[in-house]
């Protein structure tokens, strides 16, 4: 750990995992893409699911209650639990074991969503089944970040941790684009009756099949924990929080600005453009899709730049840039596809300073004994508090008649994270303790 904090090089040979870079990248990336495909498929098809599983009922108040619980609580607020539990498995049983559990959990939960009965057929059992599926999805997504982040960075050879880190968001974006594309294809080709009847189930059944592919690929991955770590006593569940409170808070500070910016620019902006600038829904969705593809292509470039020039310059480029430019960029939106696309792509460039290296930065904060759990819980908790609530905060400002405050909210959080980045030690050029 000393080498990391001081930025000194060591002569440690590359790990066995680093000698199989393509297989390691594929194992992490394919699984991560499947995880996020399943996660976003639910978002894109939520209106169809709601109509079939959560119809309004004046006779049974349990139905809207379960609906609210499923949408707000199960989705994001199970992710910190998943980060803690799956992170503990990664630290105690190995990174590959945790990645196996997360991909199987996501596959099972995706299939469960696809097979969820309608409210008309099963009554209250229908939303109960869907809530259970979302519980499993939340656990899986939270655990996936903890395990795959650690696995990716520990798989990297000398001077390549930033590049490997960038594939976290390359694969996330790929999963989001595939989910969006399949949902759009189904909506465009099937009648409304068929979409409501069985069409909305297709992406989730496909997700279960893709999970099996990801499971097979991950079986050939190389474990990244060192032999010494595998022989060491297993860490307790809350050891990372108890022994490394400063590092846990550091992860929260690093993540707060990044997660609000990520969900603003990649998820909420089309809705914001519709509400604030009157952009047509079709134009907003098309601009979002193009900018997401652009965003995915930027990630490896950001990772390579950080390996050459360091993590802190990129983090400050993101944090200070978003603090200064979020307000003018978001206020410049007009009823114009070209303006929206330019604004969204500009935001993606700034955001890349965070997303392309966040996995490397997080992994370099914690020692290997508790690295996965140490990352997983504070990261997922911060995402739940700030990232997952971004659309709701934006809508709340709109309802209160102060929609212009939302860009300031984003800018302030990015500024606060920038203060954390200023005090971070440079970790790009030291050897990672394994």
XYZ file of C-alpha atoms in Angstrom:
434
model
C 0.000 0.000 0.000
C 2.935 2.314 0.627
C 3.855 2.199 -3.036
C 0.353 3.231 -3.990
C 0.178 6.221 -1.692
C 3.616 7.496 -2.596
C 3.316 6.865 -6.331
C 6.608 4.852 -6.366
C 7.230 2.021 -8.806
C 8.079 -1.473 -7.678
C 9.597 -4.360 -9.604
C 6.776 -6.790 -8.861
C 6.167 -9.156 -11.785
C 2.796 -9.060 -13.521
C 0.129 -11.240 -11.952
C -1.091 -14.376 -13.766
C -4.320 -12.525 -14.529
C -2.369 -9.710 -16.200
C -0.917 -12.264 -18.633
C -4.423 -13.005 -19.978
C -5.716 -9.482 -20.547
C -8.244 -10.179 -23.307
C -9.951 -13.040 -21.448
C -10.034 -11.028 -18.233
C -11.501 -7.956 -19.958
C -14.076 -10.094 -21.721
C -15.108 -11.875 -18.522
C -15.676 -8.609 -16.674
C -17.135 -6.616 -19.553
C -19.599 -9.152 -20.957
C -20.987 -9.911 -17.531
C -21.213 -6.260 -16.629
C -22.973 -5.451 -19.913
C -25.540 -8.184 -19.240
C -26.088 -6.904 -15.709
C -26.811 -3.391 -16.933
C -28.839 -4.594 -19.904
C -31.232 -6.272 -17.457
C -31.260 -3.240 -15.168
C -32.080 -0.756 -17.920
C -34.573 -3.057 -19.683
C -36.796 -2.694 -16.645
C -36.516 1.094 -16.862
C -37.343 1.246 -20.578
C -40.363 -1.056 -20.217
C -41.620 0.212 -16.867
C -44.867 1.591 -18.287
C -45.878 -1.803 -19.715
C -44.909 -3.574 -16.488
C -46.918 -1.082 -14.430
C -50.023 -1.589 -16.572
C -49.863 -5.370 -16.215
C -48.581 -5.807 -12.681
C -49.563 -2.639 -10.798
C -53.030 -1.593 -12.037
C -54.804 0.963 -9.870
C -57.247 -0.608 -7.496
C -59.522 1.212 -5.134
C -60.288 -2.075 -3.361
C -56.723 -3.004 -2.433
C -54.352 -0.367 -1.089
C -51.525 -2.920 -0.950
C -51.028 -2.739 -4.726
C -49.946 0.924 -5.025
C -47.886 0.512 -1.858
C -45.977 -2.403 -3.366
C -45.591 -0.474 -6.615
C -44.007 2.461 -4.801
C -41.737 0.137 -2.845
C -40.613 -1.632 -6.019
C -39.821 1.534 -7.981
C -38.175 3.656 -5.310
C -36.755 1.317 -2.699
C -35.915 -2.015 -4.263
C -34.098 -0.604 -7.281
C -31.427 1.662 -5.897
C -31.547 1.092 -2.170
C -30.822 -2.626 -2.356
C -27.607 -1.842 -4.186
C -25.592 -0.886 -1.059
C -26.618 -4.201 0.511
C -25.482 -5.983 -2.621
C -22.221 -4.053 -2.614
C -21.552 -5.094 0.971
C -22.584 -8.758 0.672
C -21.117 -9.498 -2.761
C -18.029 -7.457 -1.884
C -17.566 -9.629 1.197
C -17.843 -12.758 -0.966
C -15.211 -11.312 -3.329
C -12.869 -10.595 -0.419
C -13.457 -13.921 1.325
C -14.016 -16.393 -1.517
C -12.417 -14.639 -4.463
C -13.348 -12.151 -7.182
C -14.357 -14.842 -9.649
C -16.701 -16.471 -7.124
C -18.481 -13.159 -6.553
C -18.753 -12.497 -10.291
C -20.328 -15.931 -10.712
C -22.913 -15.215 -8.016
C -23.826 -11.793 -9.412
C -24.347 -13.015 -12.990
C -26.512 -15.923 -11.820
C -28.524 -13.631 -9.568
C -29.151 -11.230 -12.420
C -30.080 -14.022 -14.811
C -32.507 -15.518 -12.312
C -34.083 -12.173 -11.476
C -34.386 -11.268 -15.165
C -36.185 -14.535 -15.866
C -38.413 -13.920 -12.856
C -39.430 -10.511 -14.250
C -40.159 -12.118 -17.622
C -42.372 -14.751 -15.992
C -44.144 -12.440 -13.552
C -47.896 -13.083 -13.686
C -50.292 -10.242 -14.366
C -52.375 -8.720 -11.621
C -55.505 -9.880 -13.422
C -54.279 -13.491 -13.268
C -52.626 -13.668 -9.842
C -53.769 -10.657 -7.834
C -51.378 -9.349 -5.194
C -48.973 -12.229 -5.905
C -47.982 -10.488 -9.156
C -46.422 -7.381 -7.559
C -44.910 -9.556 -4.820
C -43.072 -11.616 -7.458
C -41.871 -8.450 -9.208
C -40.648 -6.934 -5.946
C -38.694 -10.131 -5.234
C -37.139 -9.924 -8.702
C -36.118 -6.306 -8.133
C -34.625 -7.232 -4.763
C -32.404 -9.747 -6.522
C -31.551 -7.265 -9.287
C -30.555 -4.625 -6.737
C -28.340 -7.088 -4.895
C -26.782 -8.207 -8.148
C -26.057 -4.742 -9.595
C -24.595 -3.472 -6.317
C -22.407 -6.544 -6.017
C -21.398 -6.471 -9.674
C -19.774 -3.063 -9.364
C -17.815 -4.082 -6.279
C -16.586 -7.362 -7.742
C -16.004 -6.315 -11.359
C -14.260 -3.073 -10.373
C -11.792 -4.994 -8.242
C -11.414 -7.765 -10.816
C -10.792 -5.362 -13.718
C -8.167 -3.282 -11.974
C -6.358 -6.269 -10.459
C -6.269 -7.896 -13.912
C -4.411 -4.972 -15.453
C -0.730 -5.085 -16.246
C 1.710 -2.329 -15.193
C 0.629 1.089 -16.395
C -2.742 -0.125 -17.716
C -5.096 0.132 -14.737
C -6.784 3.244 -16.121
C -7.362 1.595 -19.488
C -8.827 -1.534 -17.893
C -10.903 0.629 -15.546
C -12.521 2.381 -18.503
C -14.187 -0.839 -19.646
C -16.472 -0.634 -16.610
C -18.446 2.107 -18.349
C -17.824 0.843 -21.877
C -19.718 -2.322 -20.958
C -22.339 -0.451 -18.909
C -23.076 1.792 -21.889
C -23.190 -1.198 -24.244
C -25.765 -2.897 -22.032
C -27.854 0.266 -21.875
C -27.762 0.706 -25.662
C -28.738 -2.916 -26.346
C -31.641 -2.695 -23.886
C -32.807 0.569 -25.427
C -32.465 -0.786 -28.968
C -34.378 -3.995 -28.271
C -37.133 -2.163 -26.404
C -37.477 0.327 -29.273
C -37.552 -2.476 -31.856
C -40.318 -4.298 -30.007
C -42.396 -1.161 -29.550
C -42.039 -0.255 -33.229
C -42.836 -3.721 -34.606
C -45.490 -5.107 -32.234
C -49.021 -3.875 -31.742
C -49.988 -2.334 -28.414
C -51.972 -5.459 -27.488
C -49.011 -7.734 -28.195
C -46.613 -5.501 -26.253
C -48.967 -5.549 -23.282
C -49.574 -9.277 -23.654
C -46.109 -10.785 -24.125
C -43.807 -8.339 -25.922
C -42.544 -6.636 -22.758
C -41.405 -10.027 -21.422
C -39.070 -10.799 -24.340
C -36.080 -8.626 -23.256
C -36.073 -10.216 -19.804
C -36.084 -13.768 -21.157
C -33.256 -12.727 -23.515
C -31.432 -11.276 -20.500
C -31.622 -14.627 -18.717
C -30.103 -16.373 -21.746
C -27.358 -13.751 -22.033
C -26.583 -14.261 -18.343
C -25.779 -17.900 -19.074
C -23.344 -16.756 -21.777
C -21.719 -14.390 -19.291
C -21.559 -17.191 -16.707
C -19.780 -19.463 -19.188
C -17.224 -16.795 -20.094
C -16.522 -16.022 -16.450
C -15.787 -19.653 -15.676
C -12.573 -19.316 -17.697
C -11.412 -16.168 -15.916
C -8.279 -16.108 -13.766
C -8.660 -15.310 -10.064
C -6.934 -11.987 -9.300
C -6.381 -12.297 -5.552
C -2.802 -13.149 -4.714
C -1.916 -16.490 -3.144
C -1.023 -14.682 0.075
C -4.444 -13.052 0.249
C -6.179 -16.357 -0.411
C -4.315 -17.973 2.485
C -4.864 -15.063 4.880
C -7.698 -15.110 7.456
C -11.018 -14.065 5.948
C -12.143 -10.503 6.722
C -15.293 -9.867 8.745
C -18.376 -8.488 7.008
C -17.972 -4.914 8.301
C -14.181 -4.902 8.573
C -13.711 -2.369 5.778
C -16.045 0.138 7.445
C -14.647 -0.479 10.919
C -10.939 -0.355 10.072
C -11.022 2.073 7.150
C -13.640 4.754 7.916
C -11.574 7.493 6.237
C -11.264 5.504 3.016
C -15.018 4.759 3.081
C -15.825 8.461 3.384
C -13.301 9.176 0.645
C -15.199 6.861 -1.739
C -18.400 8.807 -0.928
C -16.703 12.129 -1.656
C -15.162 10.875 -4.892
C -18.495 9.471 -6.074
C -21.071 12.137 -5.107
C -20.350 14.557 -7.947
C -19.694 11.802 -10.449
C -22.945 9.946 -9.834
C -25.192 13.030 -9.982
C -23.488 14.075 -13.218
C -23.715 10.575 -14.681
C -27.450 10.169 -14.110
C -28.113 13.751 -15.179
C -26.301 13.474 -18.521
C -27.100 9.851 -19.380
C -30.616 9.327 -17.965
C -32.430 12.500 -16.942
C -31.372 14.938 -19.681
C -33.924 13.802 -22.308
C -36.735 14.374 -19.783
C -35.206 17.662 -18.656
C -34.975 18.830 -22.281
C -38.640 17.966 -22.830
C -39.763 19.800 -19.696
C -37.551 22.859 -19.950
C -37.006 23.411 -23.668
C -39.980 21.697 -25.260
C -37.804 19.258 -27.215
C -39.863 16.526 -28.879
C -39.666 13.175 -27.100
C -38.397 11.381 -30.221
C -35.614 13.963 -30.696
C -34.653 13.749 -27.028
C -34.394 9.950 -27.132
C -32.405 9.984 -30.399
C -29.959 12.562 -29.042
C -29.602 10.479 -25.894
C -28.811 7.336 -27.876
C -26.210 9.041 -30.102
C -24.514 10.720 -27.152
C -24.401 7.423 -25.227
C -22.593 5.745 -28.117
C -20.164 8.694 -28.222
C -19.705 8.391 -24.464
C -18.808 4.700 -24.702
C -16.138 5.411 -27.315
C -14.554 8.077 -25.106
C -13.931 5.799 -22.120
C -10.730 4.008 -23.234
C -9.230 7.347 -24.251
C -9.831 8.724 -20.760
C -8.354 5.607 -19.176
C -5.196 5.789 -21.283
C -4.760 9.505 -20.549
C -4.945 8.790 -16.823
C -2.291 6.079 -17.112
C 0.011 8.607 -18.764
C -0.773 11.832 -16.880
C -2.365 10.634 -13.651
C -5.827 10.222 -12.136
C -6.099 13.572 -10.409
C -5.867 15.765 -13.548
C -8.793 13.899 -15.130
C -10.869 14.007 -11.959
C -10.302 17.758 -11.672
C -11.122 18.209 -15.367
C -14.454 16.537 -14.646
C -15.214 18.136 -11.283
C -14.199 21.720 -12.022
C -15.550 21.515 -15.570
C -18.988 20.342 -14.415
C -19.028 22.862 -11.561
C -18.392 25.713 -13.998
C -20.276 24.516 -17.073
C -23.318 22.517 -15.879
C -25.424 25.651 -15.363
C -24.629 27.385 -18.688
C -24.876 24.125 -20.646
C -28.242 23.094 -19.215
C -29.630 26.631 -19.433
C -28.604 26.820 -23.106
C -31.031 24.073 -24.150
C -33.475 25.093 -26.860
C -36.191 23.369 -28.885
C -33.526 22.103 -31.246
C -32.172 18.597 -31.818
C -28.723 19.949 -32.790
C -28.422 22.085 -29.640
C -29.507 19.218 -27.413
C -27.023 16.843 -29.048
C -24.156 19.330 -28.669
C -25.014 20.013 -25.030
C -25.301 16.323 -24.211
C -22.042 15.417 -25.979
C -20.239 18.280 -24.185
C -21.487 16.866 -20.888
C -20.266 13.403 -21.882
C -16.763 14.727 -22.543
C -16.644 16.259 -19.056
C -18.160 13.155 -17.469
C -15.511 10.903 -19.016
C -12.947 12.447 -16.667
C -14.739 10.618 -13.865
C -16.288 7.499 -15.374
C -13.248 6.282 -17.304
C -11.123 5.993 -14.156
C -13.526 5.684 -11.225
C -12.923 1.922 -10.970
C -9.137 2.431 -10.803
C -9.380 5.297 -8.308
C -11.693 3.305 -6.026
C -9.550 0.173 -6.158
C -6.402 2.143 -5.374
C -7.944 3.516 -2.164
C -8.373 0.203 -0.303
C -5.931 -2.614 0.550
C -6.687 -5.953 -1.163
C -7.951 -7.708 1.981
C -11.163 -5.636 2.020
C -11.010 -3.975 -1.388
C -14.276 -5.249 -2.894
C -16.457 -4.717 0.180
C -14.676 -1.447 0.931
C -15.608 -0.133 -2.516
C -19.032 -1.724 -2.836
C -20.947 -0.369 0.143
C -19.980 3.342 0.218
C -20.060 3.612 -3.576
C -23.519 2.048 -3.928
C -24.876 4.038 -0.983
C -23.689 7.296 -2.545
C -25.184 6.331 -5.905
C -28.502 5.587 -4.198
C -28.526 8.909 -2.347
C -27.420 11.206 -5.174
C -27.481 9.382 -8.522
C -30.708 7.452 -8.147
C -32.558 10.492 -6.848
C -31.399 12.873 -9.623
C -34.581 12.560 -11.748
C -36.772 12.971 -8.685
C -34.889 16.029 -7.446
C -35.132 17.566 -10.909
C -38.861 16.870 -11.051
C -39.326 18.244 -7.534
C -37.643 21.523 -8.483
C -39.959 21.682 -11.500
C -43.054 21.082 -9.365
C -41.955 23.790 -6.933
C -41.530 26.259 -9.782
C -37.732 26.420 -9.439
C -36.541 24.111 -12.212
C -33.578 26.425 -12.868
C -32.096 25.338 -9.544
C -31.410 21.781 -10.666
C -28.281 22.660 -12.717
C -26.978 24.505 -9.660
C -27.580 21.413 -7.542
C -25.454 19.395 -9.967
C -22.745 22.069 -10.040
C -22.500 22.301 -6.240
C -22.086 18.552 -5.792
C -19.398 18.477 -8.486
C -17.609 21.367 -6.776
C -17.657 19.531 -3.435
C -16.194 16.422 -5.066
C -13.525 18.606 -6.697
C -12.342 19.612 -3.232
C -11.878 15.911 -2.479
C -9.984 15.378 -5.737
C -7.580 18.191 -4.829
C -6.473 16.295 -1.736
C -6.215 12.856 -3.328
C -2.700 11.403 -3.575
C -1.700 10.492 -7.124
C -1.950 6.701 -7.481
C -1.611 6.090 -11.205
C 2.093 5.257 -11.341
C 2.511 2.972 -8.330
C 2.149 -0.819 -8.257
C -1.225 -2.065 -7.033
C -1.026 -4.207 -3.908
C -2.719 -7.560 -4.563
